[in-house]
C-alpha positions as a printed NumPy array, in Angstrom:
array([[ 25.208,   0.454,  -4.075],
       [ 22.682,  -2.149,  -5.142],
       [ 21.232,  -2.162,  -1.63 ],
       [ 20.717,   1.587,  -1.73 ],
       [ 19.102,   1.529,  -5.178],
       [ 16.699,  -1.233,  -4.127],
       [ 15.805,   0.529,  -0.877],
       [ 15.195,   3.816,  -2.688],
       [ 12.982,   1.989,  -5.199],
       [ 11.094,   0.396,  -2.302],
       [ 10.4  ,   3.832,  -0.828],
       [  8.966,   4.97 ,  -4.17 ],
       [  6.699,   1.924,  -4.561],
       [  5.555,   2.257,  -0.924],
       [  4.601,   5.85 ,  -1.669],
       [  2.775,   4.785,  -4.826],
       [  0.808,   2.16 ,  -2.886],
       [ -0.149,   4.816,  -0.332],
       [ -1.253,   7.268,  -3.038],
       [ -3.248,   4.608,  -4.902],
       [ -5.059,   3.493,  -1.728],
       [ -6.125,   7.056,  -0.968],
       [ -7.034,   7.855,  -4.59 ],
       [ -9.049,   4.663,  -5.004],
       [-11.003,   5.323,  -1.812],
       [-11.826,   8.891,  -2.812],
       [-12.753,   7.969,  -6.39 ],
       [-15.23 ,   5.215,  -5.546],
       [-16.6  ,   6.228,  -2.137],
       [-19.302,   8.402,  -3.701],
       [-20.054,  12.062,  -4.159],
       [-22.281,  12.294,  -1.095],
       [-19.969,  10.491,   1.364],
       [-17.537,  12.176,   3.737],
       [-14.6  ,  10.551,   1.949],
       [-15.938,  11.071,  -1.541],
       [-15.739,  13.674,  -4.24 ],
       [-17.918,  16.264,  -2.547],
       [-16.191,  18.951,  -4.57 ],
       [-16.845,  17.142,  -7.84 ],
       [-19.893,  17.125, -10.091],
       [-22.279,  17.369,  -7.19 ],
       [-22.321,  17.141,  -3.406],
       [-24.755,  16.847,  -0.544],
       [-25.794,  20.492,  -0.593],
       [-25.182,  21.225,  -4.256],
       [-28.008,  22.724,  -6.306],
       [-26.8  ,  20.564,  -9.206],
       [-27.261,  17.23 ,  -7.428],
       [-29.273,  14.79 ,  -9.588],
       [-30.588,  13.129,  -6.435],
       [-33.508,  14.636,  -4.589],
       [-35.658,  13.807,  -1.58 ],
       [-35.841,  10.162,  -0.569],
       [-33.393,   9.108,  -3.297],
       [-30.78 ,  11.563,  -2.019],
       [-31.156,  10.234,   1.514],
       [-30.836,   6.671,   0.259],
       [-27.7  ,   7.316,  -1.79 ],
       [-26.108,   9.132,   1.169],
       [-26.701,   6.129,   3.41 ],
       [-25.389,   3.714,   0.789],
       [-22.259,   5.825,   0.223],
       [-21.575,   5.873,   3.954],
       [-22.13 ,   2.138,   4.363],
       [-19.982,   1.339,   1.335],
       [-17.136,   3.552,   2.599],
       [-17.32 ,   1.96 ,   6.04 ],
       [-17.092,  -1.541,   4.558],
       [-13.972,  -0.542,   2.623],
       [-12.452,   1.26 ,   5.62 ],
       [-10.47 ,  -1.738,   7.025],
       [ -8.624,  -2.079,   3.717],
       [ -7.932,   1.645,   3.548],
       [ -6.74 ,   2.156,   7.122],
       [ -4.942,  -1.184,   7.266],
       [ -3.208,  -0.529,   3.958],
       [ -2.15 ,   2.98 ,   4.941],
       [ -0.812,   1.82 ,   8.325],
       [  1.071,  -1.138,   6.79 ],
       [  2.602,   1.002,   4.044],
       [  3.718,   3.738,   6.446],
       [  5.323,   1.25 ,   8.863],
       [  7.151,  -0.67 ,   6.126],
       [  8.238,   2.543,   4.387],
       [  9.528,   4.061,   7.634],
       [ 11.575,   0.959,   8.479],
       [ 12.952,   0.899,   4.94 ],
       [ 14.064,   4.505,   5.343],
       [ 15.75 ,   3.679,   8.661],
       [ 17.701,   0.813,   7.1  ],
       [ 18.615,   3.031,   4.131],
       [ 20.031,   5.742,   6.412],
       [ 21.634,   3.331,   8.884],
       [ 23.232,   1.224,   6.158],
       [ 24.749,   4.11 ,   4.197],
       [ 28.3  ,   3.147,   5.177],
       [ 31.26 ,   1.365,   3.569],
       [ 30.981,  -2.447,   3.842],
       [ 33.754,  -2.745,   6.452],
       [ 31.873,  -0.357,   8.761],
       [ 28.518,  -2.138,   8.609],
       [ 27.485,  -4.098,  11.7  ],
       [ 26.341,  -7.711,  11.688],
       [ 23.255,  -6.829,  13.722],
       [ 22.128,  -4.194,  11.236],
       [ 22.59 ,  -6.458,   8.227],
       [ 20.972,  -9.437,   9.953],
       [ 18.007,  -7.263,  10.912],
       [ 17.836,  -5.966,   7.353],
       [ 17.744,  -9.475,   5.9  ],
       [ 14.959, -10.509,   8.29 ],
       [ 13.02 ,  -7.305,   7.643],
       [ 13.254,  -7.701,   3.857],
       [ 11.988, -11.282,   4.013],
       [  9.1  , -10.29 ,   6.286],
       [  8.262,  -7.244,   4.131],
       [  8.172,  -9.414,   0.995],
       [  5.864, -11.971,   2.602],
       [  3.843,  -9.208,   4.275],
       [  3.197,  -7.406,   0.996],
       [  2.047, -10.591,  -0.733],
       [ -0.365, -11.347,   2.119],
       [ -1.504,  -7.698,   2.33 ],
       [ -2.291,  -7.551,  -1.394],
       [ -4.26 , -10.792,  -1.146],
       [ -6.258,  -9.549,   1.857],
       [ -6.887,  -6.159,   0.24 ],
       [ -8.247,  -7.655,  -2.981],
       [-10.279, -10.207,  -1.032],
       [-11.91 ,  -7.401,   0.963],
       [-12.61 ,  -5.283,  -2.119],
       [-14.156,  -8.205,  -4.027],
       [-16.212,  -9.165,  -0.974],
       [-17.505,  -5.597,  -0.511],
       [-18.245,  -5.246,  -4.233],
       [-20.293,  -8.439,  -4.09 ],
       [-22.712,  -7.089,  -1.484],
       [-26.272,  -5.963,  -2.134],
       [-25.296,  -2.5  ,  -0.858],
       [-22.808,  -2.113,  -3.708],
       [-25.282,  -3.367,  -6.32 ],
       [-28.097,  -1.107,  -5.114],
       [-25.717,   1.833,  -4.976],
       [-24.552,   1.089,  -8.519],
       [-28.11 ,   1.01 ,  -9.823],
       [-28.867,   4.392,  -8.245],
       [-25.77 ,   6.018,  -9.722],
       [-26.19 ,   4.306, -13.101],
       [-29.744,   5.633, -13.26 ],
       [-28.241,   9.134, -13.302],
       [-25.521,   8.277, -15.8  ],
       [-22.665,   7.656, -13.326],
       [-21.814,   4.156, -14.542],
       [-18.236,   4.248, -13.213],
       [-19.634,   3.694,  -9.689],
       [-19.881,  -0.011, -10.472],
       [-19.063,  -3.131,  -8.475],
       [-15.984,  -4.172, -10.461],
       [-12.429,  -3.966,  -9.175],
       [-11.478,  -0.39 , -10.014],
       [ -8.26 ,   0.779, -11.626],
       [ -7.098,   2.334,  -8.363],
       [ -7.488,  -0.969,  -6.503],
       [ -5.673,  -2.804,  -9.292],
       [ -2.857,  -0.238,  -9.024],
       [ -2.611,  -0.887,  -5.288],
       [ -2.181,  -4.6  ,  -6.003],
       [  0.328,  -3.964,  -8.808],
       [  2.599,  -1.665,  -6.807],
       [  2.224,  -3.945,  -3.79 ],
       [  3.501,  -6.929,  -5.787],
       [  6.315,  -4.815,  -7.252],
       [  7.282,  -3.884,  -3.689],
       [  7.262,  -7.574,  -2.718],
       [  9.643,  -8.35 ,  -5.602],
       [ 11.942,  -5.486,  -4.592],
       [ 12.051,  -6.649,  -0.971],
       [ 12.82 , -10.175,  -2.156],
       [ 15.744,  -8.794,  -4.169],
       [ 16.859,  -6.725,  -1.176],
       [ 16.818,  -9.822,   1.035],
       [ 19.206, -11.584,  -1.365],
       [ 21.493,  -8.557,  -1.723],
       [ 21.524,  -7.942,   2.043],
       [ 22.414, -11.588,   2.687],
       [ 25.281, -11.417,   0.176],
       [ 26.472,  -8.168,   1.772],
       [ 26.39 ,  -9.834,   5.195],
       [ 28.586, -12.656,   3.914],
       [ 30.938, -10.146,   2.329],
       [ 31.26 ,  -8.15 ,   5.558],
       [ 31.945, -11.337,   7.526],
       [ 34.655, -12.308,   5.05 ],
       [ 36.235,  -8.834,   5.22 ],
       [ 36.359,  -8.831,   9.003],
       [ 37.666, -12.396,   9.07 ],
       [ 40.475, -11.414,   6.683],
       [ 41.276,  -8.34 ,   8.781],
       [ 41.633, -10.499,  11.88 ],
       [ 43.847, -12.987,  10.064],
       [ 46.051, -10.166,   8.735],
       [ 46.163,  -8.461,  12.124],
       [ 46.284, -11.231,  14.76 ],
       [ 47.017,  -8.739,  17.522],
       [ 43.621,  -7.028,  17.052]])
């Protein structure tokens, strides 16, 4: 059904948002941070690290501070995505029935959930981007960028990264899908009401 296709698509976009949040955090958090690419080109204890002495200590501290400033967006985004995805899965499983067997309560709850999920995703994307832009505008980010750029790692800049843009893109796609689901769920609710009304009229003894 259209409801099932939309819900399945929502699960996929929720998963993509989750993956992009994690990937973006790992890619930009720094090679010397706990959440960074310690296994990449260099790490804290690597003999190939371009940072030494005081500079190494400074870049470690900056990586940690930068990761901590981004943490609310990461943890909040992961929690929001998991909750919304789990509820979507519950409605997908619970609503996998013929129209005449669907309950009013389930469909009403589904309509409300889809509306809230749509609005929630729009707000969440706005808050996420606001946090990222705010963090990237700090002196910590600029100083960190200059240290990395001095060693040729210019991708550690203070622009909105591709991973963060992907989070916003899939988040907005999810919002559109939930908006469509809200409409389809509402139409299904009306259809179920009409079916049950007709059944009562055809069987007055029921």
